[in-house]
Tab-separated table of C-alpha atoms in Angstrom:
chain	number	residue	atom	x	y	z
A	5	UNK	CA	-115.792	44.832	-3.352
A	6	UNK	CA	-112.658	46.693	-2.352
A	7	UNK	CA	-109.564	44.747	-1.284
A	8	UNK	CA	-106.185	45.944	-0.069
A	9	UNK	CA	-103.390	43.417	-0.518
A	10	UNK	CA	-100.821	44.207	2.134
A	11	UNK	CA	-97.770	42.642	3.725
A	12	UNK	CA	-98.464	40.778	6.974
A	13	UNK	CA	-96.458	39.145	9.712
A	14	UNK	CA	-96.749	35.615	11.088
A	15	UNK	CA	-100.000	36.955	12.569
A	16	UNK	CA	-102.072	37.935	9.503
A	17	UNK	CA	-103.555	40.869	11.445
A	18	UNK	CA	-100.104	42.391	11.928
A	19	UNK	CA	-99.622	44.675	8.910
A	20	UNK	CA	-96.515	46.812	9.018
A	21	UNK	CA	-95.330	47.855	5.530
A	22	UNK	CA	-94.981	51.658	5.439
A	23	UNK	CA	-96.271	51.789	1.856
A	24	UNK	CA	-99.324	49.707	2.763
A	25	UNK	CA	-99.988	51.982	5.742
A	26	UNK	CA	-100.023	54.963	3.384
A	27	UNK	CA	-102.904	53.360	1.519
A	28	UNK	CA	-104.831	52.398	4.676
A	29	UNK	CA	-104.634	56.012	5.789
A	30	UNK	CA	-105.664	57.284	2.343
A	31	UNK	CA	-108.687	54.956	2.251
A	32	UNK	CA	-109.693	56.180	5.704
A	33	UNK	CA	-109.288	59.793	4.498
A	34	UNK	CA	-111.729	59.067	1.665
A	35	UNK	CA	-114.134	57.250	3.985
A	36	UNK	CA	-113.820	54.049	1.908
A	37	UNK	CA	-114.117	50.644	3.560
A	38	UNK	CA	-111.918	47.749	2.424
A	39	UNK	CA	-111.135	44.118	3.150
A	40	UNK	CA	-107.525	43.445	4.097
A	41	UNK	CA	-105.912	40.662	2.075
A	42	UNK	CA	-102.812	39.767	4.083
A	43	UNK	CA	-99.852	38.605	1.988
A	44	UNK	CA	-96.685	36.970	3.264
A	45	UNK	CA	-93.410	37.303	1.363
A	46	UNK	CA	-93.860	33.646	0.350
A	47	UNK	CA	-97.420	34.384	-0.924
A	48	UNK	CA	-96.367	36.760	-3.655
A	49	UNK	CA	-97.831	34.528	-6.380
A	50	UNK	CA	-101.192	35.787	-5.080
A	51	UNK	CA	-100.298	39.211	-6.546
A	52	UNK	CA	-99.893	37.834	-10.088
A	53	UNK	CA	-103.294	39.326	-11.079
A	54	UNK	CA	-101.724	42.790	-10.575
A	55	UNK	CA	-98.983	42.143	-13.165
A	56	UNK	CA	-96.207	42.994	-10.696
A	57	UNK	CA	-94.853	41.515	-7.447
A	58	UNK	CA	-95.144	44.299	-4.849
A	59	UNK	CA	-97.636	45.338	-2.192
A	60	UNK	CA	-99.673	47.445	-1.758
A	61	UNK	CA	-102.202	46.460	-4.416
A	62	UNK	CA	-105.722	47.865	-4.356
A	63	UNK	CA	-108.458	45.937	-6.157
A	64	UNK	CA	-111.551	48.113	-6.404
A	65	UNK	CA	-114.246	46.459	-8.499
A	66	UNK	CA	-112.632	46.082	-11.930
A	67	UNK	CA	-109.700	48.390	-11.133
A	68	UNK	CA	-106.334	46.976	-9.998
A	69	UNK	CA	-103.699	49.515	-8.934
A	70	UNK	CA	-100.274	49.019	-7.351
A	71	UNK	CA	-97.745	51.528	-5.918
A	72	UNK	CA	-98.838	53.794	-3.073
A	73	UNK	CA	-98.695	57.066	-5.033
A	74	UNK	CA	-100.459	55.541	-8.036
A	75	UNK	CA	-103.183	54.373	-5.643
A	76	UNK	CA	-103.509	57.936	-4.278
A	77	UNK	CA	-103.916	59.189	-7.871
A	78	UNK	CA	-106.502	56.506	-8.610
A	79	UNK	CA	-108.477	57.338	-5.473
A	80	UNK	CA	-108.581	61.055	-6.329
A	81	UNK	CA	-109.745	60.290	-9.864
A	82	UNK	CA	-112.404	57.755	-8.857
A	83	UNK	CA	-113.514	59.483	-5.618
A	84	UNK	CA	-112.838	63.213	-6.081
A	85	UNK	CA	-114.221	64.364	-2.705
A	86	UNK	CA	-111.550	65.130	-0.072
A	87	UNK	CA	-108.589	65.301	-2.499
A	88	UNK	CA	-105.346	63.694	-1.451
A	89	UNK	CA	-103.069	65.126	-4.122
A	90	UNK	CA	-104.646	68.450	-5.160
A	91	UNK	CA	-103.922	70.208	-8.453
A	92	UNK	CA	-100.971	69.624	-10.789
A	93	UNK	CA	-98.616	71.872	-8.799
A	94	UNK	CA	-99.572	70.264	-5.467
A	95	UNK	CA	-99.101	66.819	-7.026
A	96	UNK	CA	-95.648	67.713	-8.348
A	97	UNK	CA	-94.671	68.925	-4.873
A	98	UNK	CA	-95.973	65.710	-3.351
A	99	UNK	CA	-93.648	63.675	-5.593
A	100	UNK	CA	-90.712	65.775	-4.415
A	101	UNK	CA	-91.772	65.344	-0.771
A	102	UNK	CA	-92.017	61.593	-1.372
A	103	UNK	CA	-88.470	61.461	-2.713
A	104	UNK	CA	-87.051	63.735	0.004
A	105	UNK	CA	-88.692	61.854	2.871
A	106	UNK	CA	-87.772	58.418	1.438
A	107	UNK	CA	-84.222	59.769	1.457
A	108	UNK	CA	-84.129	60.917	5.077
A	109	UNK	CA	-86.584	58.784	7.103
A	110	UNK	CA	-86.334	55.022	6.442
A	111	UNK	CA	-82.641	54.358	7.167
A	112	UNK	CA	-82.675	55.534	10.766
A	113	UNK	CA	-85.962	53.764	11.440
A	114	UNK	CA	-84.821	50.518	9.797
A	115	UNK	CA	-81.782	50.325	12.067
A	116	UNK	CA	-84.173	49.998	14.978
A	117	UNK	CA	-86.752	47.823	13.199
A	118	UNK	CA	-84.913	45.294	11.070
A	119	UNK	CA	-84.608	42.595	13.746
A	120	UNK	CA	-88.200	43.212	14.881
A	121	UNK	CA	-89.351	42.640	11.292
A	122	UNK	CA	-87.345	39.431	11.107
A	123	UNK	CA	-88.978	38.242	14.338
A	124	UNK	CA	-92.521	39.340	13.366
A	125	UNK	CA	-92.732	37.713	9.935
A	126	UNK	CA	-93.806	34.156	9.295
A	127	UNK	CA	-90.961	31.660	9.946
A	128	UNK	CA	-91.299	30.523	6.310
A	129	UNK	CA	-90.456	34.101	5.181
A	130	UNK	CA	-87.321	34.556	7.257
A	131	UNK	CA	-84.732	33.102	4.888
A	132	UNK	CA	-86.076	35.171	1.990
A	133	UNK	CA	-86.152	38.322	4.126
A	134	UNK	CA	-82.626	37.813	5.413
A	135	UNK	CA	-81.124	37.025	1.995
A	136	UNK	CA	-82.861	39.827	0.092
A	137	UNK	CA	-82.145	42.481	2.748
A	138	UNK	CA	-78.558	41.428	3.382
A	139	UNK	CA	-77.934	41.567	-0.368
A	140	UNK	CA	-79.336	45.120	-0.488
A	141	UNK	CA	-77.650	46.344	2.719
A	142	UNK	CA	-74.296	44.682	2.025
A	143	UNK	CA	-74.004	43.525	5.663
A	144	UNK	CA	-75.821	41.040	7.882
A	145	UNK	CA	-79.083	42.080	9.552
A	146	UNK	CA	-77.311	41.929	12.907
A	147	UNK	CA	-74.491	44.175	11.673
A	148	UNK	CA	-76.967	46.680	10.234
A	149	UNK	CA	-79.227	46.749	13.291
A	150	UNK	CA	-78.282	49.579	15.635
A	151	UNK	CA	-81.223	51.173	17.441
A	152	UNK	CA	-79.040	53.811	19.126
A	153	UNK	CA	-77.435	54.974	15.869
A	154	UNK	CA	-80.848	54.734	14.195
A	155	UNK	CA	-82.430	56.958	16.793
A	156	UNK	CA	-79.674	59.554	16.328
A	157	UNK	CA	-80.260	59.541	12.549
A	158	UNK	CA	-84.003	59.790	13.094
A	159	UNK	CA	-83.606	62.676	15.523
A	160	UNK	CA	-81.860	64.653	12.758
A	161	UNK	CA	-84.460	63.650	10.178
A	162	UNK	CA	-87.350	64.778	12.388
A	163	UNK	CA	-86.127	68.384	12.548
A	164	UNK	CA	-87.702	69.550	9.285
A	165	UNK	CA	-90.983	67.828	10.205
A	166	UNK	CA	-90.959	69.355	13.686
A	167	UNK	CA	-90.290	72.781	12.167
A	168	UNK	CA	-93.430	72.550	10.019
A	169	UNK	CA	-95.583	70.892	12.695
A	170	UNK	CA	-94.625	73.473	15.319
A	171	UNK	CA	-96.978	75.950	13.600
A	172	UNK	CA	-99.704	73.791	12.035
A	173	UNK	CA	-101.546	70.578	12.918
A	174	UNK	CA	-100.637	68.636	9.761
A	175	UNK	CA	-97.881	68.641	7.153
A	176	UNK	CA	-100.444	69.626	4.521
A	177	UNK	CA	-101.858	72.470	6.641
A	178	UNK	CA	-104.886	72.638	8.929
A	179	UNK	CA	-106.203	69.282	7.643
A	180	UNK	CA	-104.261	66.140	6.715
A	181	UNK	CA	-103.794	65.109	3.080
A	182	UNK	CA	-101.348	63.089	1.001
A	183	UNK	CA	-98.104	64.485	2.511
A	184	UNK	CA	-99.258	63.437	5.955
A	185	UNK	CA	-100.086	59.891	4.845
A	186	UNK	CA	-96.875	59.492	2.826
A	187	UNK	CA	-94.792	60.395	5.845
A	188	UNK	CA	-97.018	58.783	8.471
A	189	UNK	CA	-96.616	55.409	6.740
A	190	UNK	CA	-93.081	55.274	8.150
A	191	UNK	CA	-94.344	56.069	11.646
A	192	UNK	CA	-97.093	53.408	11.511
A	193	UNK	CA	-94.414	50.963	10.328
A	194	UNK	CA	-92.478	51.474	13.573
A	195	UNK	CA	-95.614	51.641	15.707
A	196	UNK	CA	-97.064	48.370	14.361
A	197	UNK	CA	-93.710	46.686	15.048
A	198	UNK	CA	-94.006	47.747	18.691
A	199	UNK	CA	-91.585	50.685	18.588
A	200	UNK	CA	-91.855	54.446	18.994
A	201	UNK	CA	-88.347	55.818	18.469
A	202	UNK	CA	-89.502	59.475	18.470
A	203	UNK	CA	-90.385	61.716	21.433
A	204	UNK	CA	-94.114	61.522	22.153
A	205	UNK	CA	-94.415	65.161	23.234
A	206	UNK	CA	-92.624	66.666	20.211
A	207	UNK	CA	-94.627	68.289	17.393
A	208	UNK	CA	-94.130	65.172	15.290
A	209	UNK	CA	-95.063	62.902	18.197
A	210	UNK	CA	-98.320	64.807	18.753
A	211	UNK	CA	-99.040	64.766	14.996
A	212	UNK	CA	-98.635	60.974	14.946
A	213	UNK	CA	-100.972	60.644	17.927
A	214	UNK	CA	-103.624	62.678	16.099
A	215	UNK	CA	-103.417	60.449	13.023
A	216	UNK	CA	-103.353	57.282	15.137
A	217	UNK	CA	-106.358	58.500	17.153
A	218	UNK	CA	-108.339	59.204	13.969
A	219	UNK	CA	-107.453	55.796	12.561
A	220	UNK	CA	-108.319	53.881	15.721
A	221	UNK	CA	-111.582	55.781	16.216
A	222	UNK	CA	-112.747	54.404	12.842
A	223	UNK	CA	-110.990	51.076	12.470
A	224	UNK	CA	-110.114	49.956	15.988
A	225	UNK	CA	-106.768	49.389	17.690
A	226	UNK	CA	-103.686	48.940	15.515
A	227	UNK	CA	-102.325	45.421	15.964
A	228	UNK	CA	-98.774	45.743	17.309
A	229	UNK	CA	-95.981	43.179	17.516
A	230	UNK	CA	-95.385	41.882	21.042
B	14	UNK	CA	-88.930	101.683	-7.648
B	15	UNK	CA	-88.094	98.087	-6.736
B	16	UNK	CA	-84.915	97.331	-4.794
B	17	UNK	CA	-83.454	94.026	-3.679
B	18	UNK	CA	-81.067	94.283	-0.736
B	19	UNK	CA	-78.719	91.338	-1.020
B	20	UNK	CA	-75.439	90.165	0.417
B	21	UNK	CA	-72.369	90.979	-1.681
B	22	UNK	CA	-68.696	90.136	-1.694
B	23	UNK	CA	-65.727	92.501	-1.760
B	24	UNK	CA	-66.874	93.082	-5.365
B	25	UNK	CA	-70.390	94.538	-4.985
B	26	UNK	CA	-71.474	92.726	-8.166
B	27	UNK	CA	-70.680	89.356	-6.607
B	28	UNK	CA	-73.921	88.273	-4.916
B	29	UNK	CA	-73.905	84.771	-3.514
B	30	UNK	CA	-76.422	84.313	-0.664
B	31	UNK	CA	-78.678	81.340	-1.486
B	32	UNK	CA	-81.705	83.092	0.011
B	33	UNK	CA	-81.059	86.247	-2.051
B	34	UNK	CA	-80.698	84.093	-5.179
B	35	UNK	CA	-84.145	82.636	-4.493
B	36	UNK	CA	-85.603	86.141	-4.713
B	37	UNK	CA	-83.654	87.080	-7.862
B	38	UNK	CA	-85.046	83.971	-9.555
B	39	UNK	CA	-88.573	84.701	-8.314
B	40	UNK	CA	-88.433	88.293	-9.614
B	41	UNK	CA	-87.243	86.977	-12.986
B	42	UNK	CA	-90.132	84.447	-12.960
B	43	UNK	CA	-92.587	87.316	-12.485
B	44	UNK	CA	-90.866	89.431	-15.129
B	45	UNK	CA	-90.187	92.181	-12.578
B	46	UNK	CA	-87.104	94.379	-12.884
B	47	UNK	CA	-85.200	95.483	-9.784
B	48	UNK	CA	-82.168	97.451	-8.660
B	49	UNK	CA	-79.643	95.453	-6.657
B	50	UNK	CA	-78.651	97.095	-3.373
B	51	UNK	CA	-75.499	95.240	-2.361
B	52	UNK	CA	-75.001	94.889	1.393
B	53	UNK	CA	-71.858	93.774	3.153
B	54	UNK	CA	-72.022	92.085	6.570
B	55	UNK	CA	-70.656	95.338	7.999
B	56	UNK	CA	-73.395	97.360	6.227
B	57	UNK	CA	-76.280	95.781	8.068
B	58	UNK	CA	-77.334	99.110	9.583
B	59	UNK	CA	-78.597	99.867	6.067
B	60	UNK	CA	-81.324	97.267	6.649
B	61	UNK	CA	-82.723	99.076	9.724
B	62	UNK	CA	-85.678	100.357	7.640
B	63	UNK	CA	-86.833	96.711	7.341
B	64	UNK	CA	-87.089	96.256	11.114
B	65	UNK	CA	-84.784	93.213	11.101
B	66	UNK	CA	-81.130	92.511	10.271
B	67	UNK	CA	-81.207	89.868	7.505
B	68	UNK	CA	-81.035	89.875	3.717
B	69	UNK	CA	-82.867	89.436	1.417
B	70	UNK	CA	-85.098	92.498	1.794
B	71	UNK	CA	-87.353	93.622	-1.047
B	72	UNK	CA	-88.505	97.234	-1.127
B	73	UNK	CA	-91.268	97.601	-3.687
B	74	UNK	CA	-92.743	101.102	-3.608
B	75	UNK	CA	-94.198	101.393	-0.095
B	76	UNK	CA	-93.859	97.674	0.663
B	77	UNK	CA	-90.857	96.301	2.588
B	78	UNK	CA	-90.631	92.512	2.923
B	79	UNK	CA	-87.866	90.314	4.310
B	80	UNK	CA	-87.399	86.514	4.317
B	81	UNK	CA	-87.330	84.675	0.993
B	82	UNK	CA	-90.600	82.771	1.447
B	83	UNK	CA	-92.414	85.866	2.729
B	84	UNK	CA	-91.181	87.681	-0.383
B	85	UNK	CA	-92.578	84.872	-2.573
B	86	UNK	CA	-95.942	85.257	-0.824
B	87	UNK	CA	-95.855	89.030	-1.264
B	88	UNK	CA	-95.032	88.703	-4.971
B	89	UNK	CA	-97.949	86.301	-5.561
B	90	UNK	CA	-100.329	88.613	-3.738
B	91	UNK	CA	-99.180	91.810	-5.463
B	92	UNK	CA	-98.501	90.262	-8.917
B	93	UNK	CA	-100.819	87.254	-9.249
B	94	UNK	CA	-99.805	86.246	-12.798
B	95	UNK	CA	-97.419	83.276	-12.985
B	96	UNK	CA	-97.968	82.061	-9.402
B	97	UNK	CA	-94.950	80.957	-7.416
B	98	UNK	CA	-96.727	79.292	-4.495
B	99	UNK	CA	-100.094	78.116	-5.841
B	100	UNK	CA	-103.114	77.354	-3.653
B	101	UNK	CA	-103.155	76.674	0.100
B	102	UNK	CA	-102.206	72.998	-0.315
B	103	UNK	CA	-99.359	73.783	-2.740
B	104	UNK	CA	-98.107	76.474	-0.342
B	105	UNK	CA	-98.151	74.093	2.620
B	106	UNK	CA	-96.152	71.579	0.590
B	107	UNK	CA	-93.683	74.282	-0.372
B	108	UNK	CA	-93.001	75.015	3.318
B	109	UNK	CA	-92.289	71.322	3.888
B	110	UNK	CA	-89.993	71.208	0.841
B	111	UNK	CA	-88.198	74.277	2.190
B	112	UNK	CA	-87.578	72.595	5.539
B	113	UNK	CA	-86.555	69.264	3.988
B	114	UNK	CA	-84.128	70.789	1.503
B	115	UNK	CA	-82.613	73.154	4.109
B	116	UNK	CA	-81.982	69.993	6.096
B	117	UNK	CA	-80.198	68.017	3.371
B	118	UNK	CA	-78.514	70.473	0.978
B	119	UNK	CA	-76.553	73.257	2.694
B	120	UNK	CA	-74.155	71.293	4.907
B	121	UNK	CA	-72.452	69.381	2.105
B	122	UNK	CA	-72.240	72.498	-0.048
B	123	UNK	CA	-70.907	74.640	2.788
B	124	UNK	CA	-68.011	72.256	3.371
B	125	UNK	CA	-66.809	73.114	-0.119
B	126	UNK	CA	-67.729	76.811	-0.008
B	127	UNK	CA	-66.874	78.157	3.425
B	128	UNK	CA	-63.292	79.160	2.620
B	129	UNK	CA	-64.352	80.573	-0.761
B	130	UNK	CA	-66.916	82.746	1.043
B	131	UNK	CA	-64.269	83.926	3.479
B	132	UNK	CA	-62.008	84.854	0.541
B	133	UNK	CA	-64.779	86.499	-1.524
B	134	UNK	CA	-66.197	88.822	1.121
B	135	UNK	CA	-64.883	92.272	1.884
B	136	UNK	CA	-61.765	92.171	4.108
B	137	UNK	CA	-63.677	94.278	6.662
B	138	UNK	CA	-66.275	91.469	6.925
B	139	UNK	CA	-63.883	88.604	7.518
B	140	UNK	CA	-63.537	88.783	11.302
B	141	UNK	CA	-67.312	88.938	11.730
B	142	UNK	CA	-67.824	86.054	9.302
B	143	UNK	CA	-65.213	83.884	11.004
B	144	UNK	CA	-66.443	84.555	14.540
B	145	UNK	CA	-70.141	84.120	13.810
B	146	UNK	CA	-69.686	80.946	11.729
B	147	UNK	CA	-67.152	79.343	14.042
B	148	UNK	CA	-69.520	79.965	16.946
B	149	UNK	CA	-72.343	78.257	15.022
B	150	UNK	CA	-70.246	75.387	13.639
B	151	UNK	CA	-68.356	74.743	16.872
B	152	UNK	CA	-65.051	74.361	14.975
B	153	UNK	CA	-62.741	76.638	12.989
B	154	UNK	CA	-63.576	77.393	9.347
B	155	UNK	CA	-60.499	75.417	8.322
B	156	UNK	CA	-61.556	72.403	10.404
B	157	UNK	CA	-65.073	72.514	8.953
B	158	UNK	CA	-63.956	72.954	5.336
B	159	UNK	CA	-63.707	69.601	3.555
B	160	UNK	CA	-64.671	69.709	-0.119
B	161	UNK	CA	-64.259	65.944	-0.565
B	162	UNK	CA	-66.520	65.064	2.377
B	163	UNK	CA	-68.887	67.832	1.265
B	164	UNK	CA	-69.140	66.408	-2.226
B	165	UNK	CA	-69.929	62.949	-0.802
B	166	UNK	CA	-72.711	64.445	1.352
B	167	UNK	CA	-74.022	66.391	-1.626
B	168	UNK	CA	-74.003	63.324	-3.852
B	169	UNK	CA	-76.378	61.622	-1.388
B	170	UNK	CA	-78.560	64.707	-1.109
B	171	UNK	CA	-78.936	65.019	-4.888
B	172	UNK	CA	-80.545	61.577	-5.234
B	173	UNK	CA	-84.115	62.636	-4.454
B	174	UNK	CA	-83.771	65.659	-6.777
B	175	UNK	CA	-82.334	63.490	-9.561
B	176	UNK	CA	-85.202	61.008	-9.101
B	177	UNK	CA	-87.786	63.751	-9.697
B	178	UNK	CA	-85.836	65.504	-12.474
B	179	UNK	CA	-85.265	62.238	-14.360
B	180	UNK	CA	-88.902	62.379	-15.525
B	181	UNK	CA	-89.752	66.095	-15.671
B	182	UNK	CA	-87.931	69.310	-16.546
B	183	UNK	CA	-88.499	71.119	-13.247
B	184	UNK	CA	-89.143	70.190	-9.632
B	185	UNK	CA	-92.568	71.836	-9.871
B	186	UNK	CA	-93.462	69.985	-13.113
B	187	UNK	CA	-93.254	71.049	-16.739
B	188	UNK	CA	-92.582	74.690	-15.779
B	189	UNK	CA	-90.492	76.047	-12.907
B	190	UNK	CA	-92.122	77.610	-9.845
B	191	UNK	CA	-91.298	78.203	-6.193
B	192	UNK	CA	-89.810	74.748	-5.416
B	193	UNK	CA	-87.310	75.213	-8.212
B	194	UNK	CA	-86.222	78.633	-6.979
B	195	UNK	CA	-86.035	77.553	-3.317
B	196	UNK	CA	-83.702	74.721	-4.213
B	197	UNK	CA	-81.833	76.488	-7.020
B	198	UNK	CA	-80.764	79.221	-4.601
B	199	UNK	CA	-78.291	76.724	-3.113
B	200	UNK	CA	-76.911	75.895	-6.553
B	201	UNK	CA	-76.500	79.568	-7.536
B	202	UNK	CA	-74.707	80.066	-4.199
B	203	UNK	CA	-72.045	77.528	-5.232
B	204	UNK	CA	-71.981	78.700	-8.850
B	205	UNK	CA	-71.454	82.381	-7.959
B	206	UNK	CA	-68.612	81.362	-5.637
B	207	UNK	CA	-66.903	79.693	-8.615
B	208	UNK	CA	-67.811	76.098	-7.769
B	209	UNK	CA	-69.948	73.382	-9.331
B	210	UNK	CA	-69.720	70.384	-7.003
B	211	UNK	CA	-72.441	68.416	-8.877
B	212	UNK	CA	-72.164	66.436	-12.138
B	213	UNK	CA	-73.071	68.655	-15.096
B	214	UNK	CA	-74.702	65.863	-17.115
B	215	UNK	CA	-76.940	64.552	-14.300
B	216	UNK	CA	-80.667	65.419	-14.218
B	217	UNK	CA	-79.965	68.030	-11.548
B	218	UNK	CA	-76.978	69.403	-13.499
B	219	UNK	CA	-79.107	69.854	-16.618
B	220	UNK	CA	-81.907	71.420	-14.571
B	221	UNK	CA	-79.454	73.962	-13.121
B	222	UNK	CA	-78.184	74.749	-16.627
B	223	UNK	CA	-81.761	75.432	-17.789
B	224	UNK	CA	-82.373	77.849	-14.917
B	225	UNK	CA	-78.971	79.495	-15.359
B	226	UNK	CA	-79.591	79.861	-19.120
B	227	UNK	CA	-82.979	81.503	-18.529
B	228	UNK	CA	-81.469	83.861	-15.975
B	229	UNK	CA	-78.509	84.854	-18.117
B	230	UNK	CA	-80.674	85.334	-21.237
B	231	UNK	CA	-82.586	88.052	-19.331
B	232	UNK	CA	-80.082	89.508	-16.908
B	233	UNK	CA	-76.663	88.749	-18.350
B	234	UNK	CA	-73.802	86.613	-17.054
B	235	UNK	CA	-73.740	85.712	-13.375
B	236	UNK	CA	-70.724	87.307	-11.728
B	237	UNK	CA	-68.569	84.497	-10.326
B	238	UNK	CA	-65.729	84.602	-7.804
B	239	UNK	CA	-62.306	84.137	-9.412
């Protein structure tokens, strides 16, 4: 039995967390099936078995692993075929790519997504979401939301990805691996919330379509917010 | 005979180009000695043998290679001990790290360095430098220069590097390799121009000191602009 505990919206089939999407894509890469265990913000007590409060959590038989990169490491150790991380040097570089892309990608995207998230989550989660995010952002959700400014920030942030993807199909080379899934998590986040704030015909837009096509060919259409 | 053609200031011992520094550090990593061939902007005809106009150029016996990453690849192929790039996956990740760090690091640094560069280069180079950079920047050097704003930009950009270096000595893990030299080139650029716009006691400040110490132990003090 393999279960992925992941954040869901008011509709339990709407999963949108970028870090949960990383793990979905990694499981698909390994050819491993899983049951989705949708978790609302107000359901977090259901994660107590993992010893920490955050999704994603993978339960795989006796193993319980949280944190997207730790799950990648676990998957490579337990299922060595089709490595996600590679050797020690490749793994070190992946950690750096994780930090660099967390630095440049989420802010611009969040400016266009924050009100969609608020609308998509269960009504019982909305007060928690608003309070926790407004505390972190230092302004109200409505003051932070700015799709136009977000798109301008994103446009800048896509340049390094476009530069790499102009000459190869995936960030990790001719075939996708962990870098692609780390970064693609942010794109599936926007997509599942009903947005696509990047140009579809750009290198990065075509890369996303390839990953989306591979996902949907195996696991069916991605549920998107209305 | 191994020669590194690199950009110099009015003082030919003052070398400051970040991309040339990458190659100096890579040659040191491989334990390969070289003769510096200092090139001023107005000396670029001296690079005609390389078939292109940009430093760094490495001439190694019959081989002539330009572009810092192409030089890394050449060095790994010709001198396989102590790999810089690693396997295909590591190399793909290095290209992504190169694009991501070129996106976040140089602008903030340049705001604090542009007038120092103008002052450090040969007087005969100054008109060319001003015209070419003002064309690219869209404003005058003096309008672009803003060390305070540059330091604020840099402080943001250092966060992902600090996050990685908080738990390991080098970006590439326990030992330095190509990621370290790619990124360190930007820090040696500032250092050689007499600046250090990052906190010395931060993870990234201590990492720079380790690389600087290793360099100076082998090749002597780095010449810095007054």
